[in-house]
Amino acid sequence: MTEGPNMTAQDAAIVTAYLEASMVPDPERAATYMAPGIEIVLTGARRFRHPREVTAFNAGRYAWVKKRMERLDVVPDEGFTTVYSLGTLYGAWPDGTPFEGNRYVDRFTVRDGLIVTMEVWNDSAERILTGRGITA
């Protein structure tokens, strides 16, 4: 196993490759970057075990959605790396209304070259509330 700066660069590349595959969407290719038994936790504490479940969930939430990846923050640790992907979402809501600038943060734990956990946060709920005139 590679360690040090090379490991963190490789782990960041794994996360980027996963995100790129998930945006196609190609959940089967995305799954090749994930460890068996992965736990994926999306906004609202929704739990999934495979990228195809995330793709199906997103199909009900958005007409389509992509990520504008602005940066990766990479944090090495003993035997694993935490990678944060930060940026904005853009796409269309189910009714076809376009949106952009919807902030997101994805947190990945990468061990032995595979993603072992993924957590997702974004501003979709805030944007829907604001669009309905609710600012509380």
Short mmCIF file of N, CA and C in Angstrom, two decimals:
data_model
loop_
_atom_site.label_atom_id
_atom_site.label_comp_id
_atom_site.label_asym_id
_atom_site.label_seq_id
_atom_site.Cartn_x
_atom_site.Cartn_y
_atom_site.Cartn_z
N MET A 1 0.84 -1.18 0.00
CA MET A 1 0.00 0.00 0.00
C MET A 1 0.89 1.24 0.00
N THR A 2 0.50 2.23 -0.79
CA THR A 2 1.22 3.50 -0.84
C THR A 2 0.85 4.32 0.38
N GLU A 3 1.82 5.07 0.90
CA GLU A 3 1.54 5.93 2.05
C GLU A 3 2.00 7.34 1.76
N GLY A 4 1.60 8.26 2.62
CA GLY A 4 2.06 9.64 2.52
C GLY A 4 1.35 10.41 1.42
N PRO A 5 2.05 11.41 0.84
CA PRO A 5 1.43 12.27 -0.17
C PRO A 5 0.89 11.51 -1.38
N ASN A 6 1.58 10.43 -1.78
CA ASN A 6 1.09 9.65 -2.91
C ASN A 6 -0.25 9.01 -2.60
N MET A 7 -0.40 8.50 -1.35
CA MET A 7 -1.67 7.88 -0.96
C MET A 7 -2.79 8.92 -0.99
N THR A 8 -2.55 10.10 -0.44
CA THR A 8 -3.61 11.10 -0.41
C THR A 8 -3.97 11.54 -1.83
N ALA A 9 -3.01 11.68 -2.72
CA ALA A 9 -3.29 12.05 -4.11
C ALA A 9 -4.09 10.94 -4.79
N GLN A 10 -3.74 9.69 -4.55
CA GLN A 10 -4.48 8.57 -5.13
C GLN A 10 -5.90 8.53 -4.59
N ASP A 11 -6.05 8.75 -3.29
CA ASP A 11 -7.38 8.72 -2.68
C ASP A 11 -8.25 9.86 -3.21
N ALA A 12 -7.66 11.03 -3.41
CA ALA A 12 -8.40 12.15 -4.00
C ALA A 12 -8.82 11.81 -5.43
N ALA A 13 -7.95 11.15 -6.18
CA ALA A 13 -8.27 10.75 -7.56
C ALA A 13 -9.41 9.72 -7.58
N ILE A 14 -9.43 8.82 -6.61
CA ILE A 14 -10.52 7.83 -6.50
C ILE A 14 -11.85 8.53 -6.28
N VAL A 15 -11.87 9.50 -5.38
CA VAL A 15 -13.10 10.25 -5.11
C VAL A 15 -13.54 11.00 -6.36
N THR A 16 -12.62 11.64 -7.04
CA THR A 16 -12.96 12.38 -8.26
C THR A 16 -13.52 11.43 -9.32
N ALA A 17 -12.91 10.28 -9.49
CA ALA A 17 -13.40 9.30 -10.47
C ALA A 17 -14.79 8.81 -10.10
N TYR A 18 -15.01 8.56 -8.81
CA TYR A 18 -16.34 8.16 -8.35
C TYR A 18 -17.37 9.23 -8.69
N LEU A 19 -17.07 10.49 -8.35
CA LEU A 19 -18.02 11.58 -8.59
C LEU A 19 -18.31 11.75 -10.07
N GLU A 20 -17.29 11.64 -10.89
CA GLU A 20 -17.48 11.76 -12.34
C GLU A 20 -18.39 10.64 -12.85
N ALA A 21 -18.17 9.41 -12.39
CA ALA A 21 -19.02 8.29 -12.81
C ALA A 21 -20.45 8.48 -12.32
N SER A 22 -20.60 8.98 -11.11
CA SER A 22 -21.95 9.14 -10.55
C SER A 22 -22.74 10.23 -11.27
N MET A 23 -22.06 11.19 -11.88
CA MET A 23 -22.77 12.26 -12.58
C MET A 23 -23.21 11.88 -13.98
N VAL A 24 -22.70 10.78 -14.54
CA VAL A 24 -23.06 10.41 -15.91
C VAL A 24 -24.58 10.19 -16.05
N PRO A 25 -25.32 9.50 -15.25
CA PRO A 25 -24.88 8.62 -14.16
C PRO A 25 -24.57 7.20 -14.65
N ASP A 26 -23.50 6.65 -14.06
CA ASP A 26 -23.11 5.27 -14.32
C ASP A 26 -22.87 4.62 -12.95
N PRO A 27 -23.95 4.22 -12.27
CA PRO A 27 -23.80 3.70 -10.91
C PRO A 27 -22.96 2.43 -10.82
N GLU A 28 -22.95 1.63 -11.88
CA GLU A 28 -22.15 0.41 -11.81
C GLU A 28 -20.66 0.74 -11.85
N ARG A 29 -20.27 1.68 -12.70
CA ARG A 29 -18.87 2.11 -12.72
C ARG A 29 -18.53 2.82 -11.40
N ALA A 30 -19.44 3.65 -10.90
CA ALA A 30 -19.21 4.35 -9.63
C ALA A 30 -18.96 3.34 -8.51
N ALA A 31 -19.68 2.24 -8.53
CA ALA A 31 -19.54 1.22 -7.48
C ALA A 31 -18.16 0.59 -7.46
N THR A 32 -17.43 0.63 -8.58
CA THR A 32 -16.09 0.01 -8.61
C THR A 32 -15.11 0.76 -7.72
N TYR A 33 -15.45 1.98 -7.32
CA TYR A 33 -14.58 2.78 -6.44
C TYR A 33 -14.97 2.62 -4.97
N MET A 34 -15.98 1.78 -4.70
CA MET A 34 -16.51 1.65 -3.35
C MET A 34 -16.28 0.25 -2.80
N ALA A 35 -16.04 0.19 -1.50
CA ALA A 35 -15.84 -1.09 -0.83
C ALA A 35 -17.17 -1.81 -0.64
N PRO A 36 -17.14 -3.15 -0.63
CA PRO A 36 -18.36 -3.89 -0.28
C PRO A 36 -18.83 -3.45 1.11
N GLY A 37 -20.13 -3.35 1.27
CA GLY A 37 -20.68 -2.96 2.57
C GLY A 37 -20.65 -1.46 2.82
N ILE A 38 -20.39 -0.68 1.78
CA ILE A 38 -20.34 0.78 1.91
C ILE A 38 -21.60 1.30 2.57
N GLU A 39 -21.44 2.36 3.34
CA GLU A 39 -22.60 3.07 3.86
C GLU A 39 -22.60 4.46 3.25
N ILE A 40 -23.68 4.78 2.52
CA ILE A 40 -23.84 6.07 1.88
C ILE A 40 -24.99 6.77 2.61
N VAL A 41 -24.72 7.93 3.17
CA VAL A 41 -25.74 8.68 3.91
C VAL A 41 -25.97 10.01 3.20
N LEU A 42 -27.17 10.19 2.68
CA LEU A 42 -27.52 11.42 1.98
C LEU A 42 -28.24 12.38 2.91
N THR A 43 -28.42 13.59 2.43
CA THR A 43 -29.16 14.62 3.14
C THR A 43 -30.46 14.03 3.69
N GLY A 44 -30.79 14.40 4.92
CA GLY A 44 -31.98 13.85 5.56
C GLY A 44 -31.75 12.50 6.19
N ALA A 45 -30.48 12.11 6.33
CA ALA A 45 -30.08 10.84 6.95
C ALA A 45 -30.64 9.62 6.20
N ARG A 46 -30.79 9.74 4.89
CA ARG A 46 -31.23 8.61 4.08
C ARG A 46 -30.02 7.71 3.81
N ARG A 47 -30.18 6.42 4.05
CA ARG A 47 -29.06 5.48 3.98
C ARG A 47 -29.22 4.54 2.78
N PHE A 48 -28.08 4.37 2.09
CA PHE A 48 -28.05 3.51 0.91
C PHE A 48 -26.79 2.65 0.96
N ARG A 49 -26.79 1.56 0.17
CA ARG A 49 -25.66 0.63 0.14
C ARG A 49 -25.00 0.51 -1.23
N HIS A 50 -25.57 1.17 -2.24
CA HIS A 50 -25.02 1.05 -3.58
C HIS A 50 -25.34 2.33 -4.35
N PRO A 51 -24.43 2.77 -5.24
CA PRO A 51 -24.71 3.97 -6.02
C PRO A 51 -25.99 3.90 -6.86
N ARG A 52 -26.42 2.70 -7.26
CA ARG A 52 -27.66 2.61 -8.05
C ARG A 52 -28.86 3.08 -7.22
N GLU A 53 -28.81 2.87 -5.89
CA GLU A 53 -29.89 3.35 -5.02
C GLU A 53 -29.88 4.88 -4.96
N VAL A 54 -28.70 5.47 -4.95
CA VAL A 54 -28.57 6.93 -4.95
C VAL A 54 -29.09 7.49 -6.26
N THR A 55 -28.73 6.85 -7.38
CA THR A 55 -29.21 7.28 -8.69
C THR A 55 -30.74 7.25 -8.74
N ALA A 56 -31.34 6.18 -8.23
CA ALA A 56 -32.80 6.06 -8.22
C ALA A 56 -33.42 7.13 -7.33
N PHE A 57 -32.83 7.39 -6.18
CA PHE A 57 -33.32 8.43 -5.28
C PHE A 57 -33.26 9.79 -5.98
N ASN A 58 -32.12 10.11 -6.58
CA ASN A 58 -31.95 11.40 -7.25
C ASN A 58 -32.90 11.55 -8.44
N ALA A 59 -33.27 10.45 -9.09
CA ALA A 59 -34.20 10.52 -10.22
C ALA A 59 -35.57 11.04 -9.78
N GLY A 60 -35.93 10.81 -8.53
CA GLY A 60 -37.18 11.34 -8.01
C GLY A 60 -37.05 12.74 -7.48
N ARG A 61 -35.85 13.14 -7.16
CA ARG A 61 -35.60 14.45 -6.55
C ARG A 61 -35.29 15.53 -7.58
N TYR A 62 -34.67 15.12 -8.67
CA TYR A 62 -34.25 16.06 -9.72
C TYR A 62 -34.61 15.49 -11.09
N ALA A 63 -34.90 16.39 -12.06
CA ALA A 63 -35.00 15.94 -13.46
C ALA A 63 -33.62 15.51 -13.92
N TRP A 64 -32.63 16.30 -13.51
CA TRP A 64 -31.22 15.94 -13.68
C TRP A 64 -30.40 16.82 -12.76
N VAL A 65 -29.21 16.34 -12.41
CA VAL A 65 -28.35 17.10 -11.49
C VAL A 65 -26.89 16.77 -11.78
N LYS A 66 -26.05 17.78 -11.68
CA LYS A 66 -24.59 17.62 -11.82
C LYS A 66 -23.91 18.42 -10.73
N LYS A 67 -22.64 18.12 -10.52
CA LYS A 67 -21.83 18.83 -9.53
C LYS A 67 -20.78 19.67 -10.22
N ARG A 68 -20.67 20.88 -9.77
CA ARG A 68 -19.55 21.74 -10.17
C ARG A 68 -18.57 21.64 -9.01
N MET A 69 -17.58 20.76 -9.17
CA MET A 69 -16.62 20.50 -8.10
C MET A 69 -15.63 21.66 -8.02
N GLU A 70 -15.66 22.38 -6.91
CA GLU A 70 -14.79 23.55 -6.76
C GLU A 70 -13.47 23.22 -6.09
N ARG A 71 -13.50 22.28 -5.14
CA ARG A 71 -12.24 21.91 -4.50
C ARG A 71 -12.40 20.60 -3.74
N LEU A 72 -11.25 19.97 -3.49
CA LEU A 72 -11.16 18.80 -2.62
C LEU A 72 -10.28 19.18 -1.45
N ASP A 73 -10.74 18.88 -0.25
CA ASP A 73 -9.91 19.00 0.94
C ASP A 73 -9.56 17.58 1.36
N VAL A 74 -8.28 17.29 1.45
CA VAL A 74 -7.80 15.93 1.69
C VAL A 74 -7.09 15.89 3.04
N VAL A 75 -7.54 14.97 3.91
CA VAL A 75 -7.02 14.87 5.27
C VAL A 75 -6.49 13.45 5.50
N PRO A 76 -5.17 13.28 5.50
CA PRO A 76 -4.62 11.94 5.74
C PRO A 76 -4.71 11.57 7.22
N ASP A 77 -4.82 10.28 7.48
CA ASP A 77 -4.83 9.76 8.84
C ASP A 77 -4.14 8.40 8.82
N GLU A 78 -4.11 7.73 9.95
CA GLU A 78 -3.48 6.41 10.06
C GLU A 78 -4.28 5.37 9.28
N GLY A 79 -3.84 5.01 8.10
CA GLY A 79 -4.46 3.94 7.34
C GLY A 79 -5.67 4.33 6.51
N PHE A 80 -6.09 5.58 6.56
CA PHE A 80 -7.20 6.02 5.72
C PHE A 80 -7.07 7.51 5.43
N THR A 81 -7.86 7.96 4.48
CA THR A 81 -7.86 9.37 4.09
C THR A 81 -9.30 9.85 4.09
N THR A 82 -9.53 11.04 4.61
CA THR A 82 -10.84 11.68 4.50
C THR A 82 -10.74 12.72 3.40
N VAL A 83 -11.67 12.65 2.46
CA VAL A 83 -11.69 13.57 1.34
C VAL A 83 -13.04 14.28 1.33
N TYR A 84 -12.98 15.61 1.34
CA TYR A 84 -14.18 16.43 1.24
C TYR A 84 -14.23 17.02 -0.17
N SER A 85 -15.36 16.85 -0.83
CA SER A 85 -15.60 17.51 -2.11
C SER A 85 -16.59 18.62 -1.86
N LEU A 86 -16.21 19.84 -2.24
CA LEU A 86 -17.07 21.00 -2.03
C LEU A 86 -17.34 21.67 -3.36
N GLY A 87 -18.55 22.16 -3.52
CA GLY A 87 -18.90 22.85 -4.75
C GLY A 87 -20.36 23.19 -4.77
N THR A 88 -20.92 23.23 -5.98
CA THR A 88 -22.33 23.54 -6.14
C THR A 88 -22.99 22.55 -7.08
N LEU A 89 -24.28 22.36 -6.86
CA LEU A 89 -25.10 21.54 -7.74
C LEU A 89 -25.79 22.45 -8.75
N TYR A 90 -26.01 21.92 -9.94
CA TYR A 90 -26.84 22.60 -10.93
C TYR A 90 -27.64 21.54 -11.66
N GLY A 91 -28.76 21.94 -12.20
CA GLY A 91 -29.61 20.98 -12.89
C GLY A 91 -31.01 21.51 -13.03
N ALA A 92 -31.99 20.59 -12.89
CA ALA A 92 -33.40 20.97 -12.97
C ALA A 92 -34.19 20.18 -11.94
N TRP A 93 -35.16 20.86 -11.34
CA TRP A 93 -36.08 20.19 -10.42
C TRP A 93 -36.99 19.27 -11.22
N PRO A 94 -37.76 18.41 -10.57
CA PRO A 94 -38.62 17.48 -11.31
C PRO A 94 -39.58 18.16 -12.30
N ASP A 95 -39.99 19.40 -12.01
CA ASP A 95 -40.91 20.09 -12.92
C ASP A 95 -40.18 20.77 -14.08
N GLY A 96 -38.85 20.59 -14.15
CA GLY A 96 -38.06 21.16 -15.24
C GLY A 96 -37.47 22.53 -14.94
N THR A 97 -37.81 23.13 -13.80
CA THR A 97 -37.26 24.43 -13.44
C THR A 97 -35.76 24.30 -13.19
N PRO A 98 -34.96 25.09 -13.91
CA PRO A 98 -33.50 24.98 -13.71
C PRO A 98 -33.06 25.60 -12.38
N PHE A 99 -31.94 25.11 -11.88
CA PHE A 99 -31.32 25.70 -10.69
C PHE A 99 -29.82 25.61 -10.84
N GLU A 100 -29.13 26.44 -10.08
CA GLU A 100 -27.67 26.39 -10.00
C GLU A 100 -27.25 27.05 -8.70
N GLY A 101 -25.99 26.86 -8.33
CA GLY A 101 -25.46 27.49 -7.13
C GLY A 101 -25.89 26.83 -5.84
N ASN A 102 -26.42 25.63 -5.90
CA ASN A 102 -26.89 24.89 -4.73
C ASN A 102 -25.66 24.25 -4.07
N ARG A 103 -25.23 24.80 -2.94
CA ARG A 103 -23.99 24.32 -2.30
C ARG A 103 -24.10 22.86 -1.85
N TYR A 104 -22.98 22.15 -1.94
CA TYR A 104 -22.92 20.79 -1.41
C TYR A 104 -21.56 20.55 -0.75
N VAL A 105 -21.56 19.58 0.17
CA VAL A 105 -20.34 19.03 0.74
C VAL A 105 -20.53 17.52 0.77
N ASP A 106 -19.58 16.80 0.18
CA ASP A 106 -19.55 15.33 0.27
C ASP A 106 -18.31 14.95 1.06
N ARG A 107 -18.48 14.05 2.02
CA ARG A 107 -17.36 13.58 2.85
C ARG A 107 -17.15 12.09 2.59
N PHE A 108 -15.95 11.74 2.17
CA PHE A 108 -15.60 10.35 1.85
C PHE A 108 -14.50 9.88 2.78
N THR A 109 -14.56 8.62 3.18
CA THR A 109 -13.45 7.95 3.83
C THR A 109 -12.93 6.91 2.85
N VAL A 110 -11.63 6.98 2.56
CA VAL A 110 -11.01 6.07 1.60
C VAL A 110 -9.97 5.24 2.35
N ARG A 111 -10.07 3.92 2.20
CA ARG A 111 -9.13 2.99 2.84
C ARG A 111 -8.75 1.93 1.84
N ASP A 112 -7.46 1.66 1.73
CA ASP A 112 -6.95 0.63 0.83
C ASP A 112 -7.47 0.81 -0.60
N GLY A 113 -7.56 2.06 -1.03
CA GLY A 113 -7.92 2.35 -2.41
C GLY A 113 -9.40 2.29 -2.74
N LEU A 114 -10.26 2.17 -1.71
CA LEU A 114 -11.70 2.12 -1.94
C LEU A 114 -12.42 3.06 -0.98
N ILE A 115 -13.52 3.61 -1.44
CA ILE A 115 -14.36 4.45 -0.59
C ILE A 115 -15.13 3.54 0.36
N VAL A 116 -15.02 3.79 1.67
CA VAL A 116 -15.71 2.94 2.66
C VAL A 116 -16.90 3.65 3.29
N THR A 117 -16.92 4.99 3.28
CA THR A 117 -18.10 5.73 3.72
C THR A 117 -18.24 6.97 2.84
N MET A 118 -19.50 7.41 2.70
CA MET A 118 -19.80 8.63 1.96
C MET A 118 -20.97 9.31 2.66
N GLU A 119 -20.82 10.60 2.93
CA GLU A 119 -21.90 11.39 3.52
C GLU A 119 -22.10 12.63 2.65
N VAL A 120 -23.36 13.02 2.46
CA VAL A 120 -23.72 14.10 1.54
C VAL A 120 -24.59 15.13 2.25
N TRP A 121 -24.24 16.40 2.06
CA TRP A 121 -25.07 17.51 2.54
C TRP A 121 -25.22 18.51 1.39
N ASN A 122 -26.42 19.12 1.26
CA ASN A 122 -26.59 20.19 0.27
C ASN A 122 -27.75 21.09 0.68
N ASP A 123 -27.90 22.18 -0.06
CA ASP A 123 -28.89 23.20 0.24
C ASP A 123 -30.21 23.02 -0.50
N SER A 124 -30.50 21.83 -1.01
CA SER A 124 -31.73 21.66 -1.80
C SER A 124 -32.98 22.07 -1.03
N ALA A 125 -33.09 21.65 0.21
CA ALA A 125 -34.29 21.99 1.01
C ALA A 125 -34.41 23.50 1.18
N GLU A 126 -33.30 24.16 1.46
CA GLU A 126 -33.32 25.62 1.60
C GLU A 126 -33.78 26.29 0.32
N ARG A 127 -33.32 25.80 -0.80
CA ARG A 127 -33.68 26.41 -2.08
C ARG A 127 -35.17 26.22 -2.37
N ILE A 128 -35.71 25.06 -2.04
CA ILE A 128 -37.12 24.81 -2.25
C ILE A 128 -37.95 25.72 -1.34
N LEU A 129 -37.56 25.84 -0.08
CA LEU A 129 -38.28 26.73 0.83
C LEU A 129 -38.24 28.18 0.35
N THR A 130 -37.07 28.65 -0.02
CA THR A 130 -36.93 30.02 -0.50
C THR A 130 -37.78 30.23 -1.74
N GLY A 131 -37.79 29.26 -2.63
CA GLY A 131 -38.60 29.35 -3.85
C GLY A 131 -40.09 29.44 -3.56
N ARG A 132 -40.49 28.99 -2.39
CA ARG A 132 -41.90 29.06 -2.00
C ARG A 132 -42.17 30.25 -1.07
N GLY A 133 -41.16 31.12 -0.95
CA GLY A 133 -41.34 32.33 -0.15
C GLY A 133 -41.17 32.14 1.34
N ILE A 134 -40.61 31.00 1.75
CA ILE A 134 -40.40 30.72 3.18
C ILE A 134 -38.96 31.04 3.51
N THR A 135 -38.75 32.02 4.40
CA THR A 135 -37.39 32.43 4.74
C THR A 135 -37.06 32.17 6.20
N ALA A 136 -37.93 31.50 6.91
CA ALA A 136 -37.72 31.24 8.35
C ALA A 136 -36.59 30.27 8.57
#
